[in-house]
Short mmCIF file of C-alpha atoms in Angstrom, two decimals:
data_model
loop_
_atom_site.label_atom_id
_atom_site.label_comp_id
_atom_site.label_asym_id
_atom_site.label_seq_id
_atom_site.Cartn_x
_atom_site.Cartn_y
_atom_site.Cartn_z
CA MET A 1 -0.30 0.01 0.35
CA GLU A 2 0.95 3.88 -1.16
CA ALA A 3 2.31 6.47 1.38
CA TRP A 4 -0.57 8.24 0.40
CA GLU A 5 -3.10 5.61 1.08
CA ASN A 6 -2.30 5.50 4.47
CA ALA A 7 -2.89 8.65 5.46
CA VAL A 8 -6.84 8.15 3.58
CA ARG A 9 -7.18 4.82 5.65
CA LYS A 10 -5.96 6.54 8.64
CA PHE A 11 -8.14 9.51 7.82
CA LEU A 12 -11.19 7.68 7.88
CA VAL A 13 -10.69 5.40 10.38
CA ARG A 14 -13.22 8.47 12.82
CA TRP A 15 -15.52 7.78 10.02
CA MET A 16 -15.90 4.39 9.38
CA ASP A 17 -18.06 3.45 12.65
CA ARG A 18 -20.29 6.51 12.10
CA ASP A 19 -23.86 4.66 11.30
CA GLU A 20 -24.63 7.10 8.40
CA VAL A 21 -21.78 6.68 6.43
CA MET A 22 -21.59 4.27 3.91
CA GLY A 23 -18.91 4.36 1.13
CA ALA A 24 -15.19 6.39 0.15
CA LEU A 25 -13.85 7.42 -2.66
CA VAL A 26 -11.04 8.73 -3.86
CA CYS A 27 -9.65 10.21 -6.32
CA GLY A 28 -8.06 12.86 -8.65
CA SER A 29 -4.31 12.76 -9.75
CA TYR A 30 -3.13 10.13 -6.67
CA VAL A 31 -5.07 7.91 -8.12
CA THR A 32 -5.58 9.06 -12.42
CA GLY A 33 -1.11 9.33 -12.13
CA GLU A 34 0.91 12.22 -12.60
CA PRO A 35 0.67 13.83 -8.84
CA THR A 36 3.21 17.48 -8.16
CA ASP A 37 4.39 18.78 -4.78
CA ARG A 38 1.17 20.90 -4.45
CA SER A 39 -1.60 17.39 -5.29
CA ASP A 40 -3.51 17.22 -2.46
CA ILE A 41 -5.81 13.91 -2.19
CA ASP A 42 -9.68 14.02 -3.13
CA LEU A 43 -11.38 11.73 -0.56
CA HIS A 44 -15.80 11.50 -1.45
CA ILE A 45 -17.53 10.29 1.97
CA ILE A 46 -20.27 9.21 1.27
CA LEU A 47 -23.68 9.42 4.13
CA ALA A 48 -27.22 8.16 4.42
CA ASP A 49 -29.83 9.51 1.98
CA SER A 50 -30.87 10.12 5.57
CA ALA A 51 -28.53 12.80 6.71
CA LYS A 52 -29.65 16.04 7.21
CA TRP A 53 -26.68 17.29 6.22
CA ARG A 54 -22.90 18.52 3.97
CA GLU A 55 -19.20 18.22 5.16
CA ARG A 56 -16.50 19.60 3.81
CA GLY A 57 -12.50 20.42 4.62
CA ASN A 58 -9.39 19.79 4.71
CA LYS A 59 -6.83 17.63 6.28
CA TYR A 60 -3.28 17.48 6.86
CA VAL A 61 -1.93 13.36 7.21
CA ASP A 62 0.75 12.28 6.87
CA GLY A 63 2.20 15.27 4.66
CA PHE A 64 -0.69 14.68 2.34
CA LEU A 65 -4.01 17.26 2.22
CA ILE A 66 -6.47 15.69 1.69
CA GLU A 67 -9.59 17.63 1.37
CA TYR A 68 -12.92 15.78 1.99
CA PHE A 69 -16.20 16.37 0.80
CA ALA A 70 -18.88 14.64 3.12
CA ASN A 71 -22.40 14.34 1.53
CA PRO A 72 -25.69 11.98 1.23
CA PRO A 73 -26.24 10.34 -2.36
CA ARG A 74 -28.93 12.90 -3.06
CA GLN A 75 -26.57 15.54 -2.33
CA ILE A 76 -24.11 13.80 -5.11
CA ARG A 77 -26.61 13.22 -7.82
CA SER A 78 -28.05 17.13 -7.40
CA TYR A 79 -23.75 17.77 -8.20
CA PHE A 80 -24.10 15.12 -11.03
CA ALA A 81 -27.10 17.04 -12.90
CA GLY A 82 -25.82 20.72 -11.72
CA ASP A 83 -22.52 20.25 -13.18
CA PHE A 84 -24.34 19.28 -17.06
CA ALA A 85 -26.22 21.99 -16.59
CA TYR A 86 -23.07 24.47 -16.73
CA ARG A 87 -21.61 22.09 -19.06
CA ARG A 88 -19.21 20.79 -16.44
CA THR A 89 -18.04 17.67 -15.51
CA ALA A 90 -15.48 17.81 -12.44
CA SER A 91 -17.62 15.60 -10.26
CA LEU A 92 -18.82 13.37 -12.91
CA VAL A 93 -14.95 12.87 -13.60
CA GLN A 94 -13.99 12.30 -10.28
CA PHE A 95 -16.73 9.86 -9.49
CA ILE A 96 -16.09 7.83 -12.60
CA THR A 97 -12.40 7.71 -11.97
CA GLY A 98 -12.37 7.43 -8.93
CA LYS A 99 -11.52 4.34 -6.58
CA ILE A 100 -13.91 3.08 -3.06
CA ILE A 101 -12.22 2.63 -0.13
CA PHE A 102 -15.07 0.93 1.19
CA ASP A 103 -19.05 0.81 0.18
CA SER A 104 -21.06 -1.00 2.77
CA GLN A 105 -24.78 -0.66 0.95
CA GLY A 106 -23.61 -0.92 -2.67
CA ILE A 107 -24.33 2.74 -2.72
CA VAL A 108 -20.89 3.95 -4.65
CA VAL A 109 -20.46 1.59 -7.27
CA GLN A 110 -24.10 3.17 -7.88
CA LEU A 111 -23.49 6.41 -7.75
CA LYS A 112 -19.59 5.83 -10.53
CA ASP A 113 -22.29 4.19 -13.27
CA GLU A 114 -24.23 7.36 -12.70
CA ALA A 115 -21.76 9.44 -13.01
CA ALA A 116 -21.04 8.05 -16.41
CA ALA A 117 -23.76 8.05 -17.91
CA TRP A 118 -24.08 11.75 -17.14
CA LYS A 119 -20.93 11.66 -18.82
CA GLY A 120 -22.07 10.20 -22.04
CA LYS A 121 -25.19 13.09 -22.65
CA LYS A 122 -25.20 14.95 -25.31
CA TYR A 123 -25.35 18.93 -23.92
CA PRO A 124 -28.65 20.50 -25.63
CA ALA A 125 -27.54 22.95 -28.65
CA PRO A 126 -27.89 26.45 -27.12
CA ASP A 127 -31.35 28.43 -27.99
CA THR A 128 -30.88 31.05 -30.97
CA HIS A 129 -31.71 34.32 -28.46
CA MET A 130 -28.69 32.10 -26.03
CA ALA A 131 -26.24 32.27 -28.80
CA GLU A 132 -26.84 35.68 -30.23
CA LEU A 133 -26.17 37.13 -27.13
CA THR A 134 -22.89 34.98 -26.30
CA LYS A 135 -21.49 36.63 -30.19
CA TYR A 136 -22.56 39.59 -28.85
CA HIS A 137 -20.60 39.33 -26.15
CA LEU A 138 -17.88 38.45 -27.31
CA TRP A 139 -17.67 41.34 -29.63
CA ASP A 140 -18.16 43.62 -26.46
CA THR A 141 -14.96 42.12 -25.14
CA TYR A 142 -13.71 42.83 -28.22
CA ASP A 143 -14.04 45.75 -27.62
CA ASN A 144 -13.18 46.85 -24.55
CA LEU A 145 -9.43 44.95 -24.95
CA LEU A 146 -9.29 47.77 -28.05
CA ASP A 147 -9.42 50.07 -26.34
CA CYS A 148 -7.84 49.81 -23.77
CA TYR A 149 -5.64 48.42 -26.04
CA GLU A 150 -5.50 52.57 -27.82
CA ASN A 151 -5.31 53.85 -24.58
CA GLN A 152 -2.22 52.48 -24.24
CA ARG A 153 -4.09 51.56 -19.97
CA LEU A 154 -2.25 50.22 -17.44
CA ASP A 155 -3.98 47.18 -17.22
CA PHE A 156 -3.61 45.57 -20.52
CA ASP A 157 -2.33 42.85 -20.05
CA PHE A 158 -4.59 41.84 -17.44
CA LEU A 159 -7.44 42.64 -18.96
CA TYR A 160 -5.78 40.60 -22.10
CA ASN A 161 -5.71 37.54 -20.51
CA HIS A 162 -8.58 37.32 -19.50
CA SER A 163 -10.77 38.44 -22.36
CA LEU A 164 -8.79 35.25 -23.40
CA PHE A 165 -10.53 33.01 -21.55
CA GLN A 166 -13.66 34.57 -21.52
CA LEU A 167 -13.71 34.69 -25.47
CA PHE A 168 -12.76 29.97 -24.90
CA GLU A 169 -15.44 30.00 -22.82
CA GLY A 170 -18.01 32.11 -25.03
CA TYR A 171 -16.82 29.62 -27.96
CA CYS A 172 -16.65 27.17 -26.07
CA ALA A 173 -20.41 27.73 -25.55
CA LEU A 174 -20.96 28.04 -29.41
CA LEU A 175 -19.59 24.74 -29.95
CA ASN A 176 -21.63 23.07 -27.21
CA ILE A 177 -18.90 21.24 -25.46
CA GLU A 178 -17.76 22.08 -21.55
CA LYS A 179 -17.02 24.06 -20.45
CA ILE A 180 -12.53 23.47 -18.94
CA PRO A 181 -11.61 25.60 -15.35
CA PHE A 182 -9.23 28.49 -17.02
CA ASP A 183 -5.98 26.87 -14.74
CA GLN A 184 -6.33 24.06 -17.54
CA ILE A 185 -7.07 24.40 -20.75
CA SER A 186 -3.46 25.37 -22.11
CA ARG A 187 -3.01 20.94 -20.80
CA TYR A 188 -6.41 20.39 -22.75
CA LEU A 189 -5.32 22.15 -25.55
CA SER A 190 -1.58 20.48 -26.47
CA ASP A 191 -1.59 17.58 -23.42
CA PRO A 192 -3.14 14.46 -24.97
CA GLY A 193 -2.02 13.08 -20.88
CA TYR A 194 -3.97 15.48 -19.46
CA LEU A 195 -6.94 14.44 -22.26
CA ARG A 196 -6.59 10.94 -21.25
CA LYS A 197 -6.31 11.42 -16.99
CA TYR A 198 -9.62 13.70 -17.21
CA LEU A 199 -11.68 12.35 -20.01
CA LYS A 200 -11.93 14.81 -22.98
CA ALA A 201 -12.25 14.48 -26.19
CA PRO A 202 -10.32 16.86 -28.05
CA PHE A 203 -10.93 20.52 -28.59
CA PRO A 204 -12.68 19.66 -32.22
CA ASP A 205 -11.16 23.09 -34.16
CA GLY A 206 -7.72 22.46 -34.07
CA ASP A 207 -6.80 26.11 -36.05
CA PHE A 208 -8.50 28.29 -32.70
CA SER A 209 -6.23 25.66 -30.84
CA ARG A 210 -3.08 26.28 -31.86
CA MET A 211 -3.34 30.24 -31.88
CA PHE A 212 -5.12 30.14 -28.94
CA LEU A 213 -1.36 28.36 -27.35
CA GLU A 214 0.15 30.65 -29.34
CA ALA A 215 -1.34 34.11 -27.64
CA LEU A 216 -0.87 32.69 -24.66
CA LYS A 217 3.28 32.47 -24.99
CA VAL A 218 3.87 35.80 -27.36
CA LYS A 219 4.81 38.94 -26.21
CA GLY A 220 4.07 42.38 -26.47
CA CYS A 221 1.10 44.49 -26.79
CA ASP A 222 0.66 44.96 -30.73
CA ASP A 223 0.98 41.23 -31.44
CA ARG A 224 -1.49 40.19 -28.97
CA MET A 225 -3.22 42.43 -30.34
CA ARG A 226 -3.23 41.07 -33.75
CA LEU A 227 -3.51 37.93 -31.98
CA TYR A 228 -6.74 37.98 -29.76
CA LYS A 229 -8.17 39.62 -33.72
CA SER A 230 -7.32 36.85 -35.63
CA LEU A 231 -9.29 34.34 -32.62
CA PHE A 232 -12.08 36.85 -31.99
CA THR A 233 -12.83 37.29 -35.52
CA HIS A 234 -12.52 33.40 -36.46
CA ALA A 235 -14.42 31.80 -33.43
CA LEU A 236 -17.20 34.39 -35.16
CA LYS A 237 -17.05 33.76 -38.32
CA LYS A 238 -17.34 29.55 -37.41
CA SER A 239 -20.05 30.31 -35.38
CA GLY A 240 -22.76 32.27 -38.27
CA GLU A 241 -20.73 35.22 -38.10
CA PHE A 242 -21.85 38.65 -36.52
CA GLU A 243 -22.47 42.87 -36.91
CA ILE A 244 -22.61 44.81 -34.82
CA ASP A 245 -24.35 47.67 -36.59
CA GLY A 246 -28.13 46.42 -37.24
CA TRP A 247 -27.88 44.17 -34.25
CA ARG A 248 -30.79 43.31 -31.97
CA LEU A 249 -32.24 40.63 -29.76
CA ARG A 250 -35.82 40.50 -28.91
CA THR A 251 -36.76 37.70 -26.10
CA PRO A 252 -40.06 37.63 -23.90
CA VAL A 253 -39.84 39.32 -20.98
CA LEU A 254 -39.50 37.89 -17.69
CA GLU A 255 -43.04 37.55 -15.81
#
């Protein structure tokens, strides 16, 4: 047994003799591979469905930081549904790839199967109104960055990187693919090992991917602005074009 597994079992001693604890699942880099010195251990503790509480926290055990989440199954199922609704996969992938420590009632196996079923679903296509609003937001983000560049503002670098993330996230929405956390985008676009580890499909637009990685590397306001314009233009062209002059969007009033 590896040192991290011993740490997990030591941590679980105070949980395993409680009547409301049904099982435990450990996930993250120590299970899927290639942990770094900054990696923690993600631990899901499954409570009985009758539990009226949930808990999360962090604890060092034998030098390993354990981040634990104690939830009844109905709460975990709510996380699954919420992740799907917002085009995320974090909780789903954790359960699919996680390692069962114990499972007294078979509920952890059941939750792993349910996570896999959610992961296999296709996202509903964005409606026309949302797609048009997303394209407007991409234009507005570009316009704000251009204003910052033309006025040589101090915060250009900050706004540039924030705008890159907004552009990437908006384009993902228009392509109807999952959201990628901002701190994982470069690995998602460049590292096949990351795709295998987190069960991701490759980004469907290779040209955009290459330009985006170049935009992350390039220095200097002029080159950054040139690349951003190319990315912005490419994304809108692939998404059905957009023209700000005369653009309008009519939607029902919220009652």
